[in-house]
PDB file of C-alpha atoms in Angstrom:
ATOM      1  CA  MET C   1       0.000   0.000   0.000  1.00 46.00           C
ATOM      2  CA  GLU C   2       1.343   3.450  -0.931  1.00 49.00           C
ATOM      3  CA  LYS C   3       2.320   5.544   2.052  1.00 58.00           C
ATOM      4  CA  GLN C   4       0.179   8.647   2.519  1.00 63.00           C
ATOM      5  CA  ALA C   5       2.081  11.915   2.039  1.00 71.00           C
ATOM      6  CA  LYS C   6       2.294  14.073   5.129  1.00 81.00           C
ATOM      7  CA  SER C   7       0.573  17.456   5.292  1.00 92.00           C
ATOM      8  CA  LYS C   8       3.015  20.325   5.702  1.00 96.00           C
ATOM      9  CA  TYR C   9       3.011  22.948   8.429  1.00 98.00           C
ATOM     10  CA  TYR C  10       5.563  25.587   9.372  1.00 98.00           C
ATOM     11  CA  LEU C  11       6.348  27.010  12.796  1.00 98.00           C
ATOM     12  CA  PHE C  12       7.989  30.426  12.452  1.00 98.00           C
ATOM     13  CA  ILE C  13       9.620  31.717  15.628  1.00 97.00           C
ATOM     14  CA  ASP C  14      10.728  35.208  16.653  1.00 95.00           C
ATOM     15  CA  GLU C  15      11.227  36.963  19.946  1.00 93.00           C
ATOM     16  CA  CYS C  16      10.536  40.222  21.747  1.00 94.00           C
ATOM     17  CA  GLY C  17      12.992  41.378  24.408  1.00 90.00           C
ATOM     18  CA  ASP C  18      16.063  39.439  25.468  1.00 84.00           C
ATOM     19  CA  HIS C  19      16.296  36.295  27.575  1.00 76.00           C
ATOM     20  CA  ASN C  20      18.916  37.516  30.062  1.00 77.00           C
ATOM     21  CA  LEU C  21      17.640  37.250  33.640  1.00 77.00           C
ATOM     22  CA  ASP C  22      20.818  38.516  35.266  1.00 76.00           C
ATOM     23  CA  LYS C  23      20.966  41.916  33.595  1.00 78.00           C
ATOM     24  CA  TYR C  24      17.838  43.383  32.064  1.00 82.00           C
ATOM     25  CA  ASP C  25      16.132  46.699  31.454  1.00 86.00           C
ATOM     26  CA  PRO C  26      13.887  47.316  34.499  1.00 87.00           C
ATOM     27  CA  THR C  27      11.464  49.208  32.240  1.00 90.00           C
ATOM     28  CA  PHE C  28      11.094  46.139  30.010  1.00 93.00           C
ATOM     29  CA  PRO C  29      11.519  43.123  32.336  1.00 92.00           C
ATOM     30  CA  ILE C  30       9.913  40.637  29.980  1.00 94.00           C
ATOM     31  CA  PHE C  31      10.734  38.210  27.182  1.00 94.00           C
ATOM     32  CA  THR C  32       8.404  36.545  24.700  1.00 96.00           C
ATOM     33  CA  LEU C  33       9.101  33.758  22.249  1.00 96.00           C
ATOM     34  CA  CYS C  34       6.339  33.829  19.667  1.00 97.00           C
ATOM     35  CA  GLY C  35       5.514  31.077  17.204  1.00 98.00           C
ATOM     36  CA  ILE C  36       3.236  31.239  14.174  1.00 98.00           C
ATOM     37  CA  LEU C  37       1.970  27.839  13.043  1.00 98.00           C
ATOM     38  CA  VAL C  38       0.668  27.842   9.482  1.00 98.00           C
ATOM     39  CA  SER C  39      -0.156  25.304   6.789  1.00 97.00           C
ATOM     40  CA  ARG C  40       1.618  25.436   3.430  1.00 96.00           C
ATOM     41  CA  LYS C  41      -1.608  26.518   1.688  1.00 96.00           C
ATOM     42  CA  ASN C  42      -2.310  29.323   4.154  1.00 97.00           C
ATOM     43  CA  LEU C  43       1.315  30.449   4.083  1.00 98.00           C
ATOM     44  CA  ASN C  44       1.115  31.009   0.335  1.00 97.00           C
ATOM     45  CA  ALA C  45      -2.061  33.053   0.790  1.00 98.00           C
ATOM     46  CA  LEU C  46      -0.528  35.143   3.595  1.00 98.00           C
ATOM     47  CA  ASN C  47       2.566  35.759   1.496  1.00 98.00           C
ATOM     48  CA  ARG C  48       0.468  37.021  -1.428  1.00 98.00           C
ATOM     49  CA  ALA C  49      -1.560  39.278   0.862  1.00 98.00           C
ATOM     50  CA  PHE C  50       1.554  40.870   2.359  1.00 98.00           C
ATOM     51  CA  GLU C  51       3.194  41.258  -1.040  1.00 98.00           C
ATOM     52  CA  ASN C  52       0.114  43.129  -2.245  1.00 98.00           C
ATOM     53  CA  LEU C  53       0.204  45.371   0.824  1.00 98.00           C
ATOM     54  CA  LYS C  54       3.933  46.054   0.445  1.00 98.00           C
ATOM     55  CA  ASN C  55       3.439  46.961  -3.206  1.00 98.00           C
ATOM     56  CA  GLU C  56       0.545  49.242  -2.349  1.00 97.00           C
ATOM     57  CA  ILE C  57       2.403  51.128   0.400  1.00 97.00           C
ATOM     58  CA  PHE C  58       6.062  50.964  -0.647  1.00 97.00           C
ATOM     59  CA  GLY C  59       5.942  50.105  -4.341  1.00 96.00           C
ATOM     60  CA  THR C  60       8.024  46.938  -3.885  1.00 97.00           C
ATOM     61  CA  THR C  61       7.833  43.522  -2.227  1.00 97.00           C
ATOM     62  CA  ASP C  62      11.463  43.689  -1.104  1.00 97.00           C
ATOM     63  CA  ILE C  63      10.522  45.404   2.169  1.00 96.00           C
ATOM     64  CA  VAL C  64      11.209  43.349   5.309  1.00 97.00           C
ATOM     65  CA  ILE C  65       8.598  44.205   7.930  1.00 97.00           C
ATOM     66  CA  HIS C  66      10.236  44.816  11.295  1.00 96.00           C
ATOM     67  CA  SER C  67       8.103  45.839  14.252  1.00 96.00           C
ATOM     68  CA  VAL C  68      10.606  48.114  16.014  1.00 95.00           C
ATOM     69  CA  ASP C  69      11.472  49.962  12.790  1.00 97.00           C
ATOM     70  CA  ILE C  70       7.782  50.503  12.110  1.00 97.00           C
ATOM     71  CA  ARG C  71       7.170  51.901  15.605  1.00 95.00           C
ATOM     72  CA  LYS C  72      10.126  54.295  15.278  1.00 95.00           C
ATOM     73  CA  TRP C  73       9.407  55.225  11.621  1.00 95.00           C
ATOM     74  CA  ARG C  74      12.971  54.164  10.882  1.00 96.00           C
ATOM     75  CA  GLY C  75      14.629  53.466   7.533  1.00 95.00           C
ATOM     76  CA  VAL C  76      12.174  52.629   4.771  1.00 95.00           C
ATOM     77  CA  PHE C  77       9.315  53.092   7.256  1.00 97.00           C
ATOM     78  CA  LEU C  78      10.046  56.823   7.530  1.00 97.00           C
ATOM     79  CA  CYS C  79       7.237  57.283   5.001  1.00 96.00           C
ATOM     80  CA  LEU C  80       4.773  56.234   7.722  1.00 96.00           C
ATOM     81  CA  LYS C  81       5.062  59.731   9.171  1.00 96.00           C
ATOM     82  CA  ASP C  82       2.381  60.481   6.586  1.00 96.00           C
ATOM     83  CA  GLU C  83      -0.815  59.825   8.538  1.00 96.00           C
ATOM     84  CA  GLY C  84      -2.862  58.697   5.562  1.00 96.00           C
ATOM     85  CA  LEU C  85      -0.246  56.183   4.484  1.00 97.00           C
ATOM     86  CA  ARG C  86       0.271  55.013   8.064  1.00 97.00           C
ATOM     87  CA  VAL C  87      -3.446  54.383   8.588  1.00 97.00           C
ATOM     88  CA  LYS C  88      -3.679  52.468   5.307  1.00 97.00           C
ATOM     89  CA  PHE C  89      -0.638  50.354   6.252  1.00 98.00           C
ATOM     90  CA  PHE C  90      -1.857  49.453   9.734  1.00 97.00           C
ATOM     91  CA  GLU C  91      -5.384  48.754   8.519  1.00 97.00           C
ATOM     92  CA  GLY C  92      -3.902  46.449   5.885  1.00 98.00           C
ATOM     93  CA  ILE C  93      -1.854  44.527   8.438  1.00 98.00           C
ATOM     94  CA  GLU C  94      -4.814  44.247  10.794  1.00 97.00           C
ATOM     95  CA  ARG C  95      -7.061  43.037   7.982  1.00 97.00           C
ATOM     96  CA  ILE C  96      -4.605  40.251   7.104  1.00 98.00           C
ATOM     97  CA  LEU C  97      -3.713  39.164  10.638  1.00 97.00           C
ATOM     98  CA  SER C  98      -7.279  39.221  11.988  1.00 96.00           C
ATOM     99  CA  GLN C  99      -8.302  36.382   9.650  1.00 95.00           C
ATOM    100  CA  HIS C 100      -9.592  33.384  11.571  1.00 90.00           C
ATOM    101  CA  ASP C 101      -7.946  30.053  10.724  1.00 91.00           C
ATOM    102  CA  ALA C 102      -5.167  31.650   8.634  1.00 97.00           C
ATOM    103  CA  TYR C 103      -2.570  30.755  11.263  1.00 98.00           C
ATOM    104  CA  ILE C 104      -2.255  29.697  14.915  1.00 98.00           C
ATOM    105  CA  ILE C 105      -0.307  31.509  17.636  1.00 98.00           C
ATOM    106  CA  VAL C 106       1.723  29.703  20.296  1.00 98.00           C
ATOM    107  CA  SER C 107       3.759  31.857  22.651  1.00 98.00           C
ATOM    108  CA  CYS C 108       5.704  31.764  25.885  1.00 97.00           C
ATOM    109  CA  THR C 109       6.254  34.914  27.938  1.00 96.00           C
ATOM    110  CA  ILE C 110       8.834  35.160  30.706  1.00 92.00           C
ATOM    111  CA  LEU C 111       8.289  37.655  33.549  1.00 92.00           C
ATOM    112  CA  LYS C 112      11.934  38.215  34.411  1.00 88.00           C
ATOM    113  CA  GLU C 113      11.633  39.902  37.791  1.00 81.00           C
ATOM    114  CA  GLN C 114       9.403  37.156  39.171  1.00 79.00           C
ATOM    115  CA  LEU C 115      11.329  34.282  37.573  1.00 75.00           C
ATOM    116  CA  SER C 116      14.767  35.531  38.644  1.00 64.00           C
ATOM    117  CA  LYS C 117      13.724  35.117  42.287  1.00 63.00           C
ATOM    118  CA  PHE C 118      13.485  31.353  41.727  1.00 61.00           C
ATOM    119  CA  CYS C 119      16.566  30.906  39.528  1.00 58.00           C
ATOM    120  CA  VAL C 120      20.016  30.030  40.767  1.00 49.00           C
ATOM    121  CA  ARG C 121      22.553  32.400  39.183  1.00 46.00           C
ATOM    122  CA  GLY C 122      24.071  30.805  36.106  1.00 47.00           C
ATOM    123  CA  GLU C 123      21.089  28.539  35.473  1.00 45.00           C
ATOM    124  CA  GLU C 124      18.870  31.162  33.897  1.00 46.00           C
ATOM    125  CA  ASP C 125      20.251  30.764  30.373  1.00 53.00           C
ATOM    126  CA  ASP C 126      17.744  28.006  29.583  1.00 71.00           C
ATOM    127  CA  VAL C 127      14.929  30.567  29.355  1.00 80.00           C
ATOM    128  CA  TYR C 128      15.014  30.501  25.545  1.00 84.00           C
ATOM    129  CA  GLY C 129      15.203  26.708  25.511  1.00 85.00           C
ATOM    130  CA  LEU C 130      12.323  26.416  27.983  1.00 87.00           C
ATOM    131  CA  SER C 131      10.212  28.662  25.772  1.00 93.00           C
ATOM    132  CA  LEU C 132      11.154  26.711  22.648  1.00 94.00           C
ATOM    133  CA  SER C 133      10.130  23.444  24.327  1.00 95.00           C
ATOM    134  CA  TYR C 134       6.689  24.876  25.070  1.00 96.00           C
ATOM    135  CA  LEU C 135       6.182  26.194  21.524  1.00 98.00           C
ATOM    136  CA  ILE C 136       7.135  22.870  19.943  1.00 97.00           C
ATOM    137  CA  GLU C 137       4.971  20.877  22.351  1.00 97.00           C
ATOM    138  CA  ARG C 138       1.859  23.000  21.809  1.00 97.00           C
ATOM    139  CA  SER C 139       2.361  23.079  18.050  1.00 98.00           C
ATOM    140  CA  ILE C 140       2.330  19.290  18.036  1.00 97.00           C
ATOM    141  CA  PHE C 141      -0.866  19.274  20.112  1.00 97.00           C
ATOM    142  CA  CYS C 142      -2.446  21.696  17.652  1.00 96.00           C
ATOM    143  CA  VAL C 143      -1.471  19.775  14.519  1.00 96.00           C
ATOM    144  CA  ASP C 144      -2.510  16.450  16.041  1.00 95.00           C
ATOM    145  CA  ASN C 145      -5.944  17.941  16.719  1.00 93.00           C
ATOM    146  CA  LYS C 146      -6.282  18.728  13.021  1.00 90.00           C
ATOM    147  CA  GLU C 147      -4.953  15.590  11.338  1.00 88.00           C
ATOM    148  CA  THR C 148      -3.076  12.371  12.015  1.00 83.00           C
ATOM    149  CA  ASN C 149      -0.404  12.622   9.334  1.00 87.00           C
ATOM    150  CA  ALA C 150       1.306  16.010   9.403  1.00 93.00           C
ATOM    151  CA  GLU C 151       4.848  17.329   9.563  1.00 96.00           C
ATOM    152  CA  ILE C 152       6.108  20.606  11.021  1.00 98.00           C
ATOM    153  CA  SER C 153       9.196  22.437   9.821  1.00 98.00           C
ATOM    154  CA  ILE C 154      10.558  24.960  12.333  1.00 98.00           C
ATOM    155  CA  VAL C 155      12.074  28.218  11.092  1.00 98.00           C
ATOM    156  CA  VAL C 156      13.872  30.531  13.545  1.00 96.00           C
ATOM    157  CA  GLU C 157      15.362  33.945  12.897  1.00 92.00           C
ATOM    158  CA  ARG C 158      19.140  33.945  13.239  1.00 91.00           C
ATOM    159  CA  ARG C 159      20.479  35.698  16.350  1.00 87.00           C
ATOM    160  CA  GLY C 160      24.191  34.931  16.127  1.00 89.00           C
ATOM    161  CA  LYS C 161      26.481  31.937  15.637  1.00 92.00           C
ATOM    162  CA  LYS C 162      26.855  31.161  19.339  1.00 89.00           C
ATOM    163  CA  GLU C 163      23.166  31.662  20.149  1.00 87.00           C
ATOM    164  CA  ASP C 164      21.989  29.649  17.145  1.00 92.00           C
ATOM    165  CA  SER C 165      24.342  26.776  17.960  1.00 92.00           C
ATOM    166  CA  LYS C 166      23.106  26.668  21.540  1.00 89.00           C
ATOM    167  CA  LEU C 167      19.466  26.667  20.431  1.00 91.00           C
ATOM    168  CA  LEU C 168      20.097  23.899  17.911  1.00 94.00           C
ATOM    169  CA  ASN C 169      21.735  21.820  20.639  1.00 93.00           C
ATOM    170  CA  TYR C 170      18.701  22.361  22.842  1.00 92.00           C
ATOM    171  CA  TYR C 171      16.389  21.293  20.019  1.00 95.00           C
ATOM    172  CA  ASN C 172      18.453  18.145  19.417  1.00 96.00           C
ATOM    173  CA  GLY C 173      18.150  17.398  23.118  1.00 94.00           C
ATOM    174  CA  LEU C 174      14.362  17.638  22.818  1.00 95.00           C
ATOM    175  CA  ARG C 175      14.482  15.149  19.955  1.00 96.00           C
ATOM    176  CA  ASN C 176      16.266  12.711  22.258  1.00 96.00           C
ATOM    177  CA  ARG C 177      14.234  13.193  25.433  1.00 95.00           C
ATOM    178  CA  GLY C 178      10.906  14.736  24.375  1.00 95.00           C
ATOM    179  CA  THR C 179       8.993  17.188  26.581  1.00 93.00           C
ATOM    180  CA  LYS C 180       6.873  16.704  29.676  1.00 90.00           C
ATOM    181  CA  TRP C 181       3.799  15.871  27.592  1.00 94.00           C
ATOM    182  CA  VAL C 182       5.280  14.743  24.250  1.00 96.00           C
ATOM    183  CA  THR C 183       7.470  11.656  23.919  1.00 97.00           C
ATOM    184  CA  ALA C 184      10.694  11.807  21.922  1.00 97.00           C
ATOM    185  CA  GLU C 185       9.226   9.388  19.368  1.00 97.00           C
ATOM    186  CA  ARG C 186       6.126  11.536  18.860  1.00 96.00           C
ATOM    187  CA  LEU C 187       8.241  14.680  18.584  1.00 97.00           C
ATOM    188  CA  ARG C 188      10.530  13.149  15.964  1.00 97.00           C
ATOM    189  CA  SER C 189       7.566  11.919  13.941  1.00 95.00           C
ATOM    190  CA  ARG C 190       6.031  15.388  13.822  1.00 96.00           C
ATOM    191  CA  ILE C 191       9.022  17.731  13.481  1.00 97.00           C
ATOM    192  CA  GLY C 192      10.501  17.393  10.010  1.00 95.00           C
ATOM    193  CA  GLY C 193      13.140  20.084  10.116  1.00 95.00           C
ATOM    194  CA  PHE C 194      14.736  22.866  12.151  1.00 97.00           C
ATOM    195  CA  GLY C 195      16.486  25.733  10.367  1.00 97.00           C
ATOM    196  CA  PHE C 196      17.565  29.350  10.624  1.00 97.00           C
ATOM    197  CA  ASN C 197      17.013  32.323   8.344  1.00 97.00           C
ATOM    198  CA  PHE C 198      18.316  35.862   8.319  1.00 95.00           C
ATOM    199  CA  LYS C 199      15.869  38.757   8.676  1.00 91.00           C
ATOM    200  CA  SER C 200      17.058  39.941   5.263  1.00 93.00           C
ATOM    201  CA  ASP C 201      15.783  36.690   3.697  1.00 97.00           C
ATOM    202  CA  ASN C 202      12.328  38.300   3.677  1.00 97.00           C
ATOM    203  CA  ILE C 203      10.492  35.272   5.077  1.00 97.00           C
ATOM    204  CA  ILE C 204       6.895  36.365   5.623  1.00 98.00           C
ATOM    205  CA  GLY C 205       6.262  33.838   8.426  1.00 98.00           C
ATOM    206  CA  LEU C 206       9.103  35.342  10.469  1.00 98.00           C
ATOM    207  CA  GLN C 207       7.781  38.840   9.796  1.00 98.00           C
ATOM    208  CA  ILE C 208       4.335  37.848  11.063  1.00 98.00           C
ATOM    209  CA  ALA C 209       5.893  36.327  14.192  1.00 98.00           C
ATOM    210  CA  ASP C 210       7.796  39.591  14.707  1.00 97.00           C
ATOM    211  CA  LEU C 211       4.621  41.664  14.308  1.00 97.00           C
ATOM    212  CA  ILE C 212       2.681  39.577  16.817  1.00 98.00           C
ATOM    213  CA  ALA C 213       5.421  39.086  19.441  1.00 98.00           C
ATOM    214  CA  TYR C 214       5.375  42.755  20.470  1.00 97.00           C
ATOM    215  CA  PRO C 215       1.623  43.148  21.212  1.00 98.00           C
ATOM    216  CA  ILE C 216       1.630  39.851  23.119  1.00 98.00           C
ATOM    217  CA  THR C 217       4.536  41.113  25.203  1.00 97.00           C
ATOM    218  CA  THR C 218       2.960  44.503  25.922  1.00 97.00           C
ATOM    219  CA  HIS C 219      -0.320  42.770  26.779  1.00 97.00           C
ATOM    220  CA  PHE C 220       1.400  41.101  29.751  1.00 96.00           C
ATOM    221  CA  LEU C 221       3.688  44.022  30.534  1.00 95.00           C
ATOM    222  CA  HIS C 222       0.838  46.545  30.652  1.00 95.00           C
ATOM    223  CA  PRO C 223      -2.420  44.568  30.877  1.00 95.00           C
ATOM    224  CA  GLU C 224      -4.323  47.673  31.938  1.00 97.00           C
ATOM    225  CA  ARG C 225      -3.630  49.511  28.668  1.00 96.00           C
ATOM    226  CA  PRO C 226      -5.710  49.271  25.486  1.00 97.00           C
ATOM    227  CA  ASN C 227      -3.951  46.980  22.979  1.00 97.00           C
ATOM    228  CA  ARG C 228      -5.686  47.011  19.612  1.00 96.00           C
ATOM    229  CA  SER C 229      -2.987  44.917  17.941  1.00 96.00           C
ATOM    230  CA  TYR C 230      -3.364  42.164  20.535  1.00 97.00           C
ATOM    231  CA  ASP C 231      -7.150  42.293  20.302  1.00 97.00           C
ATOM    232  CA  ALA C 232      -6.906  41.810  16.523  1.00 96.00           C
ATOM    233  CA  VAL C 233      -4.974  38.536  16.791  1.00 97.00           C
ATOM    234  CA  LYS C 234      -5.885  36.998  20.158  1.00 97.00           C
ATOM    235  CA  HIS C 235      -8.601  34.809  18.628  1.00 96.00           C
ATOM    236  CA  ASN C 236      -5.839  32.947  16.741  1.00 97.00           C
ATOM    237  CA  ILE C 237      -4.105  31.770  19.919  1.00 98.00           C
ATOM    238  CA  PHE C 238      -4.259  27.969  20.061  1.00 98.00           C
ATOM    239  CA  SER C 239      -7.173  26.706  22.132  1.00 95.00           C
ATOM    240  CA  ASP C 240      -8.982  23.398  22.501  1.00 91.00           C
ATOM    241  CA  ASN C 241     -12.659  23.258  23.464  1.00 88.00           C
ATOM    242  CA  GLY C 242     -12.444  26.789  24.807  1.00 88.00           C
ATOM    243  CA  VAL C 243      -9.314  26.115  26.872  1.00 91.00           C
ATOM    244  CA  LEU C 244      -6.412  28.425  25.997  1.00 93.00           C
ATOM    245  CA  LEU C 245      -3.409  26.158  25.399  1.00 95.00           C
ATOM    246  CA  GLY C 246      -1.134  28.299  23.245  1.00 97.00           C
ATOM    247  CA  GLN C 247      -0.182  31.131  25.583  1.00 97.00           C
ATOM    248  CA  LYS C 248       2.168  30.354  28.454  1.00 95.00           C
ATOM    249  CA  VAL C 249       3.358  32.798  31.111  1.00 95.00           C
ATOM    250  CA  ILE C 250       6.305  31.893  33.361  1.00 90.00           C
ATOM    251  CA  PRO C 251       6.129  31.964  36.322  1.00 84.00           C
ATOM    252  CA  HIS C 252       2.391  31.556  36.689  1.00 73.00           C
TER     253      HIS C 252
END
């Protein structure tokens, strides 16, 4: 009997803040690892939608969307000082990202001040690895809820040779030992690849992860403040029978 081809999903991962617990900005004592889980079909549709928006606003698809540059009107985003153009750009992004079922969000947010009280100095450098473990685990839960024969390729934005090597080692460790709720065998059967890309590679999945990581982070940093960007995407956070499973806060 011919073996059934696996469905293809991608998990794009980006971060907001840094994962250092020893020295951190007291005005931004938080770190979020954000994952966007998307099927191949939906990824193609999202890519076309963003290319159309980039062409409409900037006249080219070569623009790499970067949240901090947008907020500071920096570089190519200087044109967003024009209010009319800025409104059109943000409405376009919100229109694309507010689509139900286009993608799934899985995220892990670290509250540094609270967590550092429980960490022994020198052992806090697993914060990124801990977050990665959660994202992979919940992505597998999500895909398994949808179909029985699917494969996930993980794509992470490059941070530096040392950091990338350490993260890859952590991932390989997960392949050998699994997570608390996912066996190593199940993990290996679901995760079909783990790779890195530069921001300049213009990977739309990484750009979406970048766009969403910031409002998730500010939602937990300043929960009392209005957060339109978070409200636009929160319905895409992974849930099962009404139980929110794709948004972890540590410690909690």
